[in-house]
PDB file of C-alpha atoms in Angstrom:
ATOM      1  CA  UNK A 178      72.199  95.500  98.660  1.00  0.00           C
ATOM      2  CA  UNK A 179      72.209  92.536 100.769  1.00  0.00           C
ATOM      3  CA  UNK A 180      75.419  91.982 102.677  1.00  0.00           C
ATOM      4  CA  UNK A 181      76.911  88.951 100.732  1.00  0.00           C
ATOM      5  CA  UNK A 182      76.614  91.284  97.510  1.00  0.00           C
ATOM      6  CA  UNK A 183      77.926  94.169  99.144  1.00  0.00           C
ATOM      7  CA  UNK A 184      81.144  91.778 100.704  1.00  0.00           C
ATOM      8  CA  UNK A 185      81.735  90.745  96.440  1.00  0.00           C
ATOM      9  CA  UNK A 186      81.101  94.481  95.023  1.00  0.00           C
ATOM     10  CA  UNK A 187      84.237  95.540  93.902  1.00  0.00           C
ATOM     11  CA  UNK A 188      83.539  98.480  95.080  1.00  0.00           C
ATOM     12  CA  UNK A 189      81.609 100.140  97.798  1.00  0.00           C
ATOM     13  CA  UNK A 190      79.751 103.217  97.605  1.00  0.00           C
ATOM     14  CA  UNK A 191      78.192 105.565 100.721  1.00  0.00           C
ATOM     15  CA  UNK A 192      76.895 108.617 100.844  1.00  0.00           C
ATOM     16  CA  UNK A 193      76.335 110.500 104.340  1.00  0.00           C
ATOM     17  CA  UNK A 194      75.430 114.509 104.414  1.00  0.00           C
ATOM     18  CA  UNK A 195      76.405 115.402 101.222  1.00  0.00           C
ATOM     19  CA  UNK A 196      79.950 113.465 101.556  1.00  0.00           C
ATOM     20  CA  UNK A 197      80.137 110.307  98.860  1.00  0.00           C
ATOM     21  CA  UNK A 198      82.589 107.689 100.279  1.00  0.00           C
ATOM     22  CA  UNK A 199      84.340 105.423  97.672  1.00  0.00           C
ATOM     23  CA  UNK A 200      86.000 102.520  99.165  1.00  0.00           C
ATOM     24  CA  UNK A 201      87.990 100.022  96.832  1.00  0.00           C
ATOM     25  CA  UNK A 202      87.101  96.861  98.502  1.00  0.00           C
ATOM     26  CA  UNK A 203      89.379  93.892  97.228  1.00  0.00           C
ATOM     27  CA  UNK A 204      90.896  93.282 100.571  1.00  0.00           C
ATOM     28  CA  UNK A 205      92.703  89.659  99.658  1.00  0.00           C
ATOM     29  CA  UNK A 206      94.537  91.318  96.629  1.00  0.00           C
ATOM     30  CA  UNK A 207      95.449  94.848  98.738  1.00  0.00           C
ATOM     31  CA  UNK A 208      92.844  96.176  96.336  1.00  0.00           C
ATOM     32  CA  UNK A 209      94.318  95.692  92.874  1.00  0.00           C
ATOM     33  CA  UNK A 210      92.941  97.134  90.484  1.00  0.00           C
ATOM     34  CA  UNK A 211      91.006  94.417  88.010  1.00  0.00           C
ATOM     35  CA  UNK A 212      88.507  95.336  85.235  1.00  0.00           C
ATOM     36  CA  UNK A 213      85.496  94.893  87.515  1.00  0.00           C
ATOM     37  CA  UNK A 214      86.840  97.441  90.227  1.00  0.00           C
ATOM     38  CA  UNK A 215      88.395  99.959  87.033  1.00  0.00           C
ATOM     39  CA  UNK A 216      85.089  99.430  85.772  1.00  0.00           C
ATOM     40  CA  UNK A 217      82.916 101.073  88.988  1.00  0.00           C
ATOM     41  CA  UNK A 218      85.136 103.358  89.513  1.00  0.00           C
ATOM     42  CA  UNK A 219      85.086 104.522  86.606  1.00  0.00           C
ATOM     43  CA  UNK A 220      80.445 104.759  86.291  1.00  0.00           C
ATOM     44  CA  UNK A 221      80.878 105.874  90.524  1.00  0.00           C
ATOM     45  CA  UNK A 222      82.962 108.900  89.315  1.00  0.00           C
ATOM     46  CA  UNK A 223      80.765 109.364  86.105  1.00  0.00           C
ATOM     47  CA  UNK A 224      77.707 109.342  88.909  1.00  0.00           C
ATOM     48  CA  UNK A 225      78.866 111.347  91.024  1.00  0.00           C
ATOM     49  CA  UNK A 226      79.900 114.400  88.460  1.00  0.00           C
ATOM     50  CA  UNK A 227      76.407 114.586  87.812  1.00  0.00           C
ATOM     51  CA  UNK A 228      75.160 114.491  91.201  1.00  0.00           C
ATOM     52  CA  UNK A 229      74.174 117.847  92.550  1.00  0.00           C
ATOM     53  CA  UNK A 230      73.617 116.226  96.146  1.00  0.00           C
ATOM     54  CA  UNK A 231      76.929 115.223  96.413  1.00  0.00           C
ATOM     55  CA  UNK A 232      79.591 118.093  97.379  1.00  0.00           C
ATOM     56  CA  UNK A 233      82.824 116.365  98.212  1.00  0.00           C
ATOM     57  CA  UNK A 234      84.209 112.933  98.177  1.00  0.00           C
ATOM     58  CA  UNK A 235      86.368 110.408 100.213  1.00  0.00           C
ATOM     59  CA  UNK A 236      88.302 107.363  98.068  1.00  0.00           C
ATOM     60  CA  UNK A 237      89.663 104.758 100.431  1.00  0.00           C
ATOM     61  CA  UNK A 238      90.282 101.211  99.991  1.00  0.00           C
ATOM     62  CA  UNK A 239      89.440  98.394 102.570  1.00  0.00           C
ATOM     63  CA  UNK A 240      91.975  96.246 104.624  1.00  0.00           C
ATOM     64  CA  UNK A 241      95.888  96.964 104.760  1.00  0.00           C
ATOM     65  CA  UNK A 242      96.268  98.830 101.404  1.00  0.00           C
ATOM     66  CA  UNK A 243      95.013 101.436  99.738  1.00  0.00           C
ATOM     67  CA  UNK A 244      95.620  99.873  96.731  1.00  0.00           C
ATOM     68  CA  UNK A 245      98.597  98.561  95.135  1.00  0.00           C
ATOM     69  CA  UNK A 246      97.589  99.616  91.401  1.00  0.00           C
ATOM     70  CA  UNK A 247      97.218  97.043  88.320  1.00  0.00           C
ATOM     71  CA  UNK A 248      95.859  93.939  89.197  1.00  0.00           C
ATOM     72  CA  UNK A 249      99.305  92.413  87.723  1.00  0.00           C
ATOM     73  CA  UNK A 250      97.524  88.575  87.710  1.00  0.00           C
ATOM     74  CA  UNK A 251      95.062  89.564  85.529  1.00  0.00           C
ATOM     75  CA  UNK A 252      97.431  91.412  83.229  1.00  0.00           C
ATOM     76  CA  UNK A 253      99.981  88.463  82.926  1.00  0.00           C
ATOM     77  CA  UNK A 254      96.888  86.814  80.839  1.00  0.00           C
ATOM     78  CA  UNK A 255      96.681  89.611  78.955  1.00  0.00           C
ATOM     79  CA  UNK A 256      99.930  89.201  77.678  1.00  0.00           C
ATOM     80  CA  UNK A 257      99.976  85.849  77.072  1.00  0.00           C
ATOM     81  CA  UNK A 258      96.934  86.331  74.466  1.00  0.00           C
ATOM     82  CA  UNK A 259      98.462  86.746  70.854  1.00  0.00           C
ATOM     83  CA  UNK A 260      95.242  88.364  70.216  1.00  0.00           C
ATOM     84  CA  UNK A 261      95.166  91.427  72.897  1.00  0.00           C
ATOM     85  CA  UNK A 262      96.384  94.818  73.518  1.00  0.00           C
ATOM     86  CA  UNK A 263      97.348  94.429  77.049  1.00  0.00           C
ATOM     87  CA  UNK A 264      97.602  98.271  77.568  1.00  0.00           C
ATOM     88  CA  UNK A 265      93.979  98.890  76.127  1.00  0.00           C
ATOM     89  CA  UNK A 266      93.163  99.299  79.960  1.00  0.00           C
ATOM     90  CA  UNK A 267      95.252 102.801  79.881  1.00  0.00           C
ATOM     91  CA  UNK A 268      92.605 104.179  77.469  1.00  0.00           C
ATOM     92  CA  UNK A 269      89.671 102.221  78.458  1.00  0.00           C
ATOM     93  CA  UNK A 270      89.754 102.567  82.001  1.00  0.00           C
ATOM     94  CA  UNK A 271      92.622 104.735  83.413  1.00  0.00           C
ATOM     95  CA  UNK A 272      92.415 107.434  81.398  1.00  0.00           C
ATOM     96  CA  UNK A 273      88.616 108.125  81.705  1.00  0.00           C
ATOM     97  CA  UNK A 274      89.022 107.284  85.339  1.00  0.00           C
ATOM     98  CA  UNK A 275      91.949 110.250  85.857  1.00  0.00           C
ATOM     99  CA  UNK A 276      90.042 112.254  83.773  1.00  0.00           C
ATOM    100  CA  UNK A 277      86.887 111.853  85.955  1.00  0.00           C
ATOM    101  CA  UNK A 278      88.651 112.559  88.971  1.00  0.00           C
ATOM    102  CA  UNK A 279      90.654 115.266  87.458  1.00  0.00           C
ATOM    103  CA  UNK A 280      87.981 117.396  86.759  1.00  0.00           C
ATOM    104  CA  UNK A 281      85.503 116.182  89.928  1.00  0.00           C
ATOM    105  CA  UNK A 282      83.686 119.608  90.439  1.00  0.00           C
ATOM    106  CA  UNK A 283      83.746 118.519  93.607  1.00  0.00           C
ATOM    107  CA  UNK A 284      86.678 118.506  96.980  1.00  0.00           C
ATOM    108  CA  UNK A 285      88.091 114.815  96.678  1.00  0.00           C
ATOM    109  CA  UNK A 286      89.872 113.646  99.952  1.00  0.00           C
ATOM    110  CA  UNK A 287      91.965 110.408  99.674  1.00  0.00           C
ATOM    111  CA  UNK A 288      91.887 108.586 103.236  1.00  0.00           C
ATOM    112  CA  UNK A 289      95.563 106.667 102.399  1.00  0.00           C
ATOM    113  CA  UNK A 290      95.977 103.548 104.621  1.00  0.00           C
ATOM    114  CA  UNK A 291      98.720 101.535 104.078  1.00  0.00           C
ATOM    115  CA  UNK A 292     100.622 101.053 100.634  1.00  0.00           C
ATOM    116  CA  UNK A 293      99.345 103.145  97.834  1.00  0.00           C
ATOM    117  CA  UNK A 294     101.403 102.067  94.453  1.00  0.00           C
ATOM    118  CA  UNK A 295     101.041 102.116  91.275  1.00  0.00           C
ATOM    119  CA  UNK A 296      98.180 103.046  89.407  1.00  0.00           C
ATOM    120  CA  UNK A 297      97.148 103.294  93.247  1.00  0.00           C
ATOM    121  CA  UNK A 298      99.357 105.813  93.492  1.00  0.00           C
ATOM    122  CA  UNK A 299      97.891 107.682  90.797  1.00  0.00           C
ATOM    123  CA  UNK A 300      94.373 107.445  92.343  1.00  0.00           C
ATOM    124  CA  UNK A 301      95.438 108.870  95.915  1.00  0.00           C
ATOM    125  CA  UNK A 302      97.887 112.181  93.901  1.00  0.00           C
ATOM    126  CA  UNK A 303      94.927 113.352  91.553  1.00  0.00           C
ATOM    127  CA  UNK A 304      93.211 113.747  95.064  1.00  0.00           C
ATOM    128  CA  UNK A 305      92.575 117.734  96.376  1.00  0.00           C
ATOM    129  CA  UNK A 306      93.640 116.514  99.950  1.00  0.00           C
ATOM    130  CA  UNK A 307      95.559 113.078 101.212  1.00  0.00           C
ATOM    131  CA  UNK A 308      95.428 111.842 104.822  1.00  0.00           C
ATOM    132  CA  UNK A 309      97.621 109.006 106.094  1.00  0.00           C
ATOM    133  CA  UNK A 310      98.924 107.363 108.956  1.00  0.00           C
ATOM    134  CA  UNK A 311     101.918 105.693 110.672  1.00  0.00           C
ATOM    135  CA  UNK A 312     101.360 102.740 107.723  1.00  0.00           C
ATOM    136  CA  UNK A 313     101.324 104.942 104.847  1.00  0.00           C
ATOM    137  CA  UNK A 314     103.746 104.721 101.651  1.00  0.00           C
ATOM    138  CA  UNK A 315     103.847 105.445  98.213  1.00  0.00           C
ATOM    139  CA  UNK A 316     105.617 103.650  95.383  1.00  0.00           C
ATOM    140  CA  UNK A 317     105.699 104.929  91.959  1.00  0.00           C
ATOM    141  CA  UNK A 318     105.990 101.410  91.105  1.00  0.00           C
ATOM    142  CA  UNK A 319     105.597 101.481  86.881  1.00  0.00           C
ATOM    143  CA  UNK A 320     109.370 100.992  85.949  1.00  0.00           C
ATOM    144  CA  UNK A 321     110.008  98.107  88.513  1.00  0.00           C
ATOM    145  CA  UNK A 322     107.571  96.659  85.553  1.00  0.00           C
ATOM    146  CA  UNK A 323     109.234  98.134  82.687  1.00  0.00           C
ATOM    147  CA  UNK A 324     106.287 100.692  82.019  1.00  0.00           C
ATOM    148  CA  UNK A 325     106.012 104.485  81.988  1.00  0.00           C
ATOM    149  CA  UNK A 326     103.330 106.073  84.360  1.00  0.00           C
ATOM    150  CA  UNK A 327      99.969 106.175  83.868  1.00  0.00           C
ATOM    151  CA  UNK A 328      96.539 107.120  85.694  1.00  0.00           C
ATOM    152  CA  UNK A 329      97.540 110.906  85.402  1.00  0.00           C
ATOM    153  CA  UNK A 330     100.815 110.890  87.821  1.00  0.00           C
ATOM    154  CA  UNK A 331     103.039 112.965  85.143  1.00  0.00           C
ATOM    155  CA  UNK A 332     100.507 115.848  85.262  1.00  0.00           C
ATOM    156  CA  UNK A 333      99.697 115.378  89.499  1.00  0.00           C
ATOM    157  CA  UNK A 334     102.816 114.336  90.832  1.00  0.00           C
ATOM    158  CA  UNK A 335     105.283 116.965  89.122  1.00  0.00           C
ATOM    159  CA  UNK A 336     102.541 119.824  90.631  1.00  0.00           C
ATOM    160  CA  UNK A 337     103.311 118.114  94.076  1.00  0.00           C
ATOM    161  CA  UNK A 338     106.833 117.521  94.146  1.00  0.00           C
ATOM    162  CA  UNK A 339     108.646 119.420  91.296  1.00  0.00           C
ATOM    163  CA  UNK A 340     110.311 118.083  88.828  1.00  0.00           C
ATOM    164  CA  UNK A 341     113.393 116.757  89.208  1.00  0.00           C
ATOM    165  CA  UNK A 342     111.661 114.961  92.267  1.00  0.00           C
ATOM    166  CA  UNK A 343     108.800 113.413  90.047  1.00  0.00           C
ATOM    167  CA  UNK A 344     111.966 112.375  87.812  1.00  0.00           C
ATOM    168  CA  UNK A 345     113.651 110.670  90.992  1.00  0.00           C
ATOM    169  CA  UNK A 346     110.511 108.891  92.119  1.00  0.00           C
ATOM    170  CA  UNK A 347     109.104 107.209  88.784  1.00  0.00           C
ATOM    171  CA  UNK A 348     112.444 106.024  87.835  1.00  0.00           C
ATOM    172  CA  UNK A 349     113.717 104.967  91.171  1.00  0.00           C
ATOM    173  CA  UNK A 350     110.695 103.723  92.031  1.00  0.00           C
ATOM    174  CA  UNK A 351     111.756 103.398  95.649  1.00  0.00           C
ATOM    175  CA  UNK A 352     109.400 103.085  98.934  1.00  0.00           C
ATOM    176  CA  UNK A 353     108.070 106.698 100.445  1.00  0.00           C
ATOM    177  CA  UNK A 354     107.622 106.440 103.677  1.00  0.00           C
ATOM    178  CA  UNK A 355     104.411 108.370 105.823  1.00  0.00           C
ATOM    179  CA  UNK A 356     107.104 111.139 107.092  1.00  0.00           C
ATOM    180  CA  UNK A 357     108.178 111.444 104.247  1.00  0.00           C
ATOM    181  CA  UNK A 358     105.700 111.523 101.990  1.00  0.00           C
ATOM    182  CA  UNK A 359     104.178 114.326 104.524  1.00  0.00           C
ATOM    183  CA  UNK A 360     107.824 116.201 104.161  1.00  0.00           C
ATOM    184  CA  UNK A 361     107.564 116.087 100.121  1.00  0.00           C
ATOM    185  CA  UNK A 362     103.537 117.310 100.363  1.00  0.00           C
ATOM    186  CA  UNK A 363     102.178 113.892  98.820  1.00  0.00           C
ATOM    187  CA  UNK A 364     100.247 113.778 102.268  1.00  0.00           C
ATOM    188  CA  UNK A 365      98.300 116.641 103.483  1.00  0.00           C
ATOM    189  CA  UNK A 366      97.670 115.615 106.788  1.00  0.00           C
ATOM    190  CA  UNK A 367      99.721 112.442 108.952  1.00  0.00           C
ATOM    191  CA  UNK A 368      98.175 111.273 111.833  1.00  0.00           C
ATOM    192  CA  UNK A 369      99.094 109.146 114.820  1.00  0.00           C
ATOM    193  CA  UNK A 370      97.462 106.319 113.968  1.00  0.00           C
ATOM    194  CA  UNK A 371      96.003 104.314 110.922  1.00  0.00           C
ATOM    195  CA  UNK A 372      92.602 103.609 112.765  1.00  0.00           C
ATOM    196  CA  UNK A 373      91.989 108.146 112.392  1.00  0.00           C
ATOM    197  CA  UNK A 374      93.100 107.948 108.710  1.00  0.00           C
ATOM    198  CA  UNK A 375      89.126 107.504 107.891  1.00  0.00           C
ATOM    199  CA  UNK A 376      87.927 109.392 110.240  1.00  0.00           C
ATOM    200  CA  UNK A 377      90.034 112.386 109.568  1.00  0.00           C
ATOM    201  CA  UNK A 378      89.227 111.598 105.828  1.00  0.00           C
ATOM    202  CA  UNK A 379      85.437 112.099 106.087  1.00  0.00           C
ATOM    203  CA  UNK A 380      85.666 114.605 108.301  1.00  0.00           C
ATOM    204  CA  UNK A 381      87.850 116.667 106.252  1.00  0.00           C
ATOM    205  CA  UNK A 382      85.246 116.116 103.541  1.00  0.00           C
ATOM    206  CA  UNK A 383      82.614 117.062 105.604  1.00  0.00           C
ATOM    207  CA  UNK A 384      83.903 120.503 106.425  1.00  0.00           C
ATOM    208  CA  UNK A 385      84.012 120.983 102.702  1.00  0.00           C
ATOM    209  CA  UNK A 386      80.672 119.660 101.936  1.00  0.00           C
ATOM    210  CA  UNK A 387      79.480 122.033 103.983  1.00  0.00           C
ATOM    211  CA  UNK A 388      81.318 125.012 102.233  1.00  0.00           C
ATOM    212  CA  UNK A 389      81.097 127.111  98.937  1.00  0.00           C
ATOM    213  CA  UNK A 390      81.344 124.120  96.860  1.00  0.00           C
ATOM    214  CA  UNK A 391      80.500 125.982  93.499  1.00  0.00           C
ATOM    215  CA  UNK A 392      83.436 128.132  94.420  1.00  0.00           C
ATOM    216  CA  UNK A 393      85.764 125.105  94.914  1.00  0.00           C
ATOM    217  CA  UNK A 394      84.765 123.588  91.654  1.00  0.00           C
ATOM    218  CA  UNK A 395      86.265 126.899  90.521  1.00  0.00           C
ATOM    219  CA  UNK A 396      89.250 127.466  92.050  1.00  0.00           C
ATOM    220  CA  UNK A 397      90.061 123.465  91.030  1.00  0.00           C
ATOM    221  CA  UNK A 398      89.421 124.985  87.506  1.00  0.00           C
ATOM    222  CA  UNK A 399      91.631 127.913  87.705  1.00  0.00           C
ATOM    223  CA  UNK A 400      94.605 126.136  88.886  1.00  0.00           C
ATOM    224  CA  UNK A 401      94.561 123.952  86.157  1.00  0.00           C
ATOM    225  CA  UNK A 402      94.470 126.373  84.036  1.00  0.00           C
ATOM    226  CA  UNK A 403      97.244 128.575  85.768  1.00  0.00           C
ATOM    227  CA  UNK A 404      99.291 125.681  85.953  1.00  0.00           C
ATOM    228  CA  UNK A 405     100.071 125.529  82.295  1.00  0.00           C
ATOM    229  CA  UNK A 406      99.746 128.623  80.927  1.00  0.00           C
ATOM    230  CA  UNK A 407     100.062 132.491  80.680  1.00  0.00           C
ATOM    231  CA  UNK A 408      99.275 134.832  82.755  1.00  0.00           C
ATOM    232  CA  UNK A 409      96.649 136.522  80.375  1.00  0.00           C
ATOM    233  CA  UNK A 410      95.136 132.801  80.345  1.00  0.00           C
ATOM    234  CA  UNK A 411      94.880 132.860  84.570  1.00  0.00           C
ATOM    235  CA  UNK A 412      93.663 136.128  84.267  1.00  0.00           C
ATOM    236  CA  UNK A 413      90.617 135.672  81.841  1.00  0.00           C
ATOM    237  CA  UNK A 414      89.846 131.822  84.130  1.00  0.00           C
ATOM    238  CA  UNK A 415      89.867 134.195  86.766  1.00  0.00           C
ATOM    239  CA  UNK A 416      87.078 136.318  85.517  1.00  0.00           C
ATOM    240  CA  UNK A 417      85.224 133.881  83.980  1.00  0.00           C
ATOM    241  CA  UNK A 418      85.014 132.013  87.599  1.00  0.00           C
ATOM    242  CA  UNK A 419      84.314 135.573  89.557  1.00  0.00           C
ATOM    243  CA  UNK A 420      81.654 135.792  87.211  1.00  0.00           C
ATOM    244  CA  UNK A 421      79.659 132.362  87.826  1.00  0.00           C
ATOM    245  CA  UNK A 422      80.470 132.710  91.604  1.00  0.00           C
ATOM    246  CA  UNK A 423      79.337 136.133  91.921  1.00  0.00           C
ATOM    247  CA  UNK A 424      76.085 134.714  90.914  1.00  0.00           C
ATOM    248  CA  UNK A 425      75.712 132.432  92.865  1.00  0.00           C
ATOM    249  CA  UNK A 426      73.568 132.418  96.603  1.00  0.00           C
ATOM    250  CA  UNK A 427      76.012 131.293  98.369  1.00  0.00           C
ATOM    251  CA  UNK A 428      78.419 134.324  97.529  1.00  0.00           C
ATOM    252  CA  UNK A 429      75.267 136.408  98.005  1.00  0.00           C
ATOM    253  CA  UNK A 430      74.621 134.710 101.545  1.00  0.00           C
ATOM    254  CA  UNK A 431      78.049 135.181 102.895  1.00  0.00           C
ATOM    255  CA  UNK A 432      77.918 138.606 101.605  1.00  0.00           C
ATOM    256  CA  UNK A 433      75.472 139.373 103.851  1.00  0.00           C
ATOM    257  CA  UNK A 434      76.752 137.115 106.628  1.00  0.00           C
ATOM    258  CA  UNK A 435      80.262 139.076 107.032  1.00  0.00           C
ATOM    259  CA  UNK A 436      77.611 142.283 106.763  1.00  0.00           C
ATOM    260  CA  UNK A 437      76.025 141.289 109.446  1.00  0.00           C
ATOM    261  CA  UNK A 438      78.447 139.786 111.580  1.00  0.00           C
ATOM    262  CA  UNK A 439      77.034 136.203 111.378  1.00  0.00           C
ATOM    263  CA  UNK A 440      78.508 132.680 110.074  1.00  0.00           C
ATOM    264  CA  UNK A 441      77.124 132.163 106.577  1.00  0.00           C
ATOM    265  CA  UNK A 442      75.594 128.861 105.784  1.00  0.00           C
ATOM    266  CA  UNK A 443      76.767 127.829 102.431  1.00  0.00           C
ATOM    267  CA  UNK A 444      74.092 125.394  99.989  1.00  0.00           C
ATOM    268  CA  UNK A 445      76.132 124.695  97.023  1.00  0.00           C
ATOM    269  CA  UNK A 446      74.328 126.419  94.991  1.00  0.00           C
TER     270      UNK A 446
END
C-alpha cells in the first residue's frame, strides 16, 4: 500500500510477531465510526478469526481519540431519508462487529488514548485487557442521543462494573475520567503518560502472543459461559476445554518444561 492510500484507509492494519495491530485511523473526525471504517473492521476481525498466525490483537485509533463512536454526520442523513432505516447499521455492522470481537479466539488488548465514547466505548469494553493514559475517558454516550446501547456494552460493561453501575453510566451518561475508569476496572492498566499507552498496548499483546494461546481461546470461552449460567453448565465448558487443551503441544511442552525445570516455549498450537 502506497502511503497516500494507507493515509485514506479507514483503517490500518499491522501485523508484527504474531501481534495484529488495528488502528482506527480517521484522525479529523476523532475516529467516528462511518460505514467505510464499520465496514473494515468488521472483514479485519472476520480475517483475523481465521488466521492461525495471528495470536493476539491490539485495537487503537490514531490522533487524540480513540474513537468517539457513530459517525453522528453521516447518521443525520440517514434520518433525513424517508426511505431508510437509520438503525440498520446496529445489525449490519455493530452487531457482527461485537460479535467478532466477542468471540476473537484470540487475547484482544485495547491501547485507549484519549476519549473513547459511544459505540467507541463499546469497542474498547468487549476488549480482554484496556490500557490508558493521563488523557483517557469513557462516555457511555447513547442516551445524550436518545438511544439505548449498542455494540455489545449491556453484556461487557455490566461484567465490568456491576449492575447498578452499568445502570448509572448508560443513563447518566457522564464523563469517566482515566483514575477513575482504572478505580471501576474499565482500564486494566493507567500509565503516566499517553505517548506509553501503545507501547504498553503491544507489548502486553506480545507477552500473550507468545503464550498458550489455544488455552486463552478457552478460558475466554468458559467465562462466557460461566457468566450466564449454572454451575453444571461451567462444569461440563470446563471439561470440554481440559479436553482440547490437554491435547494440545503446548500443554504437552510445558508439561515437560515444569518436569524439567525449564521455561516452556509455547506455539499456539
Amino acid at each position: 500500500m502506497t502511503a497516500a492510500a494507507q493515509d485514506a484507509a479507514p483503517l490500518l492494519v499491522e501485523r508484527t510477531d504474531g501481534v495484529t495491530t488495528l488502528t482506527l485511523h480517521r484522525p479529523d473526525s476523532m475516529n467516528a465510526l462511518d460505514v467505510s471504517l464499520k465496514l473494515a473492521l468488521r472483514e479485519a476481525l472476520h480475517e483475523i478469526a481465521a488466521d492461525r498466525s495471528c495470536r493476539a490483537v491490539v485495537l487503537t485509533g490514531t490522533g487524540r481519540a480513540f474513537c468517539v463512536g457513530q459517525d453522528l454526520r453521516e447518521h443525520a442523513q440517514t434520518l433525513g431519508r424517508a426511505d431508510g432505516d437509520p438503525l440498520a447499521t446496529v445489525r449490519e455492522h455493530y452487531n457482527p462487529i461485537a460479535h467478532e470481537m466477542g468471540n476473537l479466539p484470540r487475547p484482544v488488548v485495547a491501547a485507549v488514548r484519549g476519549m473513547a465514547a459511544g459505540a467507541g466505548a463499546s469497542l474498547a469494553l468487549l476488549a480482554d485487557f484496556r490500557i490508558g493514559g493521563p488523557s483517557t475517558s469513557f462516555l457511555m454516550a447513547f442516551a445524550n442521543v436518545g438511544l439505548a446501547g449498542d455494540t455489545g456494552i449491556s453484556w461487557s460493561l455490566p461484567k465490568l462494573v456491576g449492575h447498578a453501575k452499568a445502570t448509572e453510566l448508560l443513563m447518566l451518561a457522564e464523563p469517566v475520567n482515566a483514575v477513575d475508569a482504572h478505580r471501576l476496572g474499565l482500564l486494566t492498566k493507567l500509565v503516566g503518560g499517553d505517548d506509553e499507552v501503545l507501547p504498553m498496548a503491544q507489548e502486553f499483546a506480545a507477552r500473550l502472543a507468545a503464550g498458550p494461546t489455544i488455552a486463552y481461546g478457552a478460558i475466554k470461552r468458559q467465562l462466557a459461559v460461566g457468566d450466564t449460567s449454572t454451575l453444571s453448565d461451567a462444569l461440563a465448558a470446563e471439561a470440554q476445554a481440559q479436553m482440547i487443551c490437554g491435547a494440545t503441544g503446548d500443554h504437552r511442552a510445558a508439561t515437560e518444561a515444569f518436569v524439567q525445570k525449564r521455561k516452556p516455549t509455547f506455539e499456539g498450537r
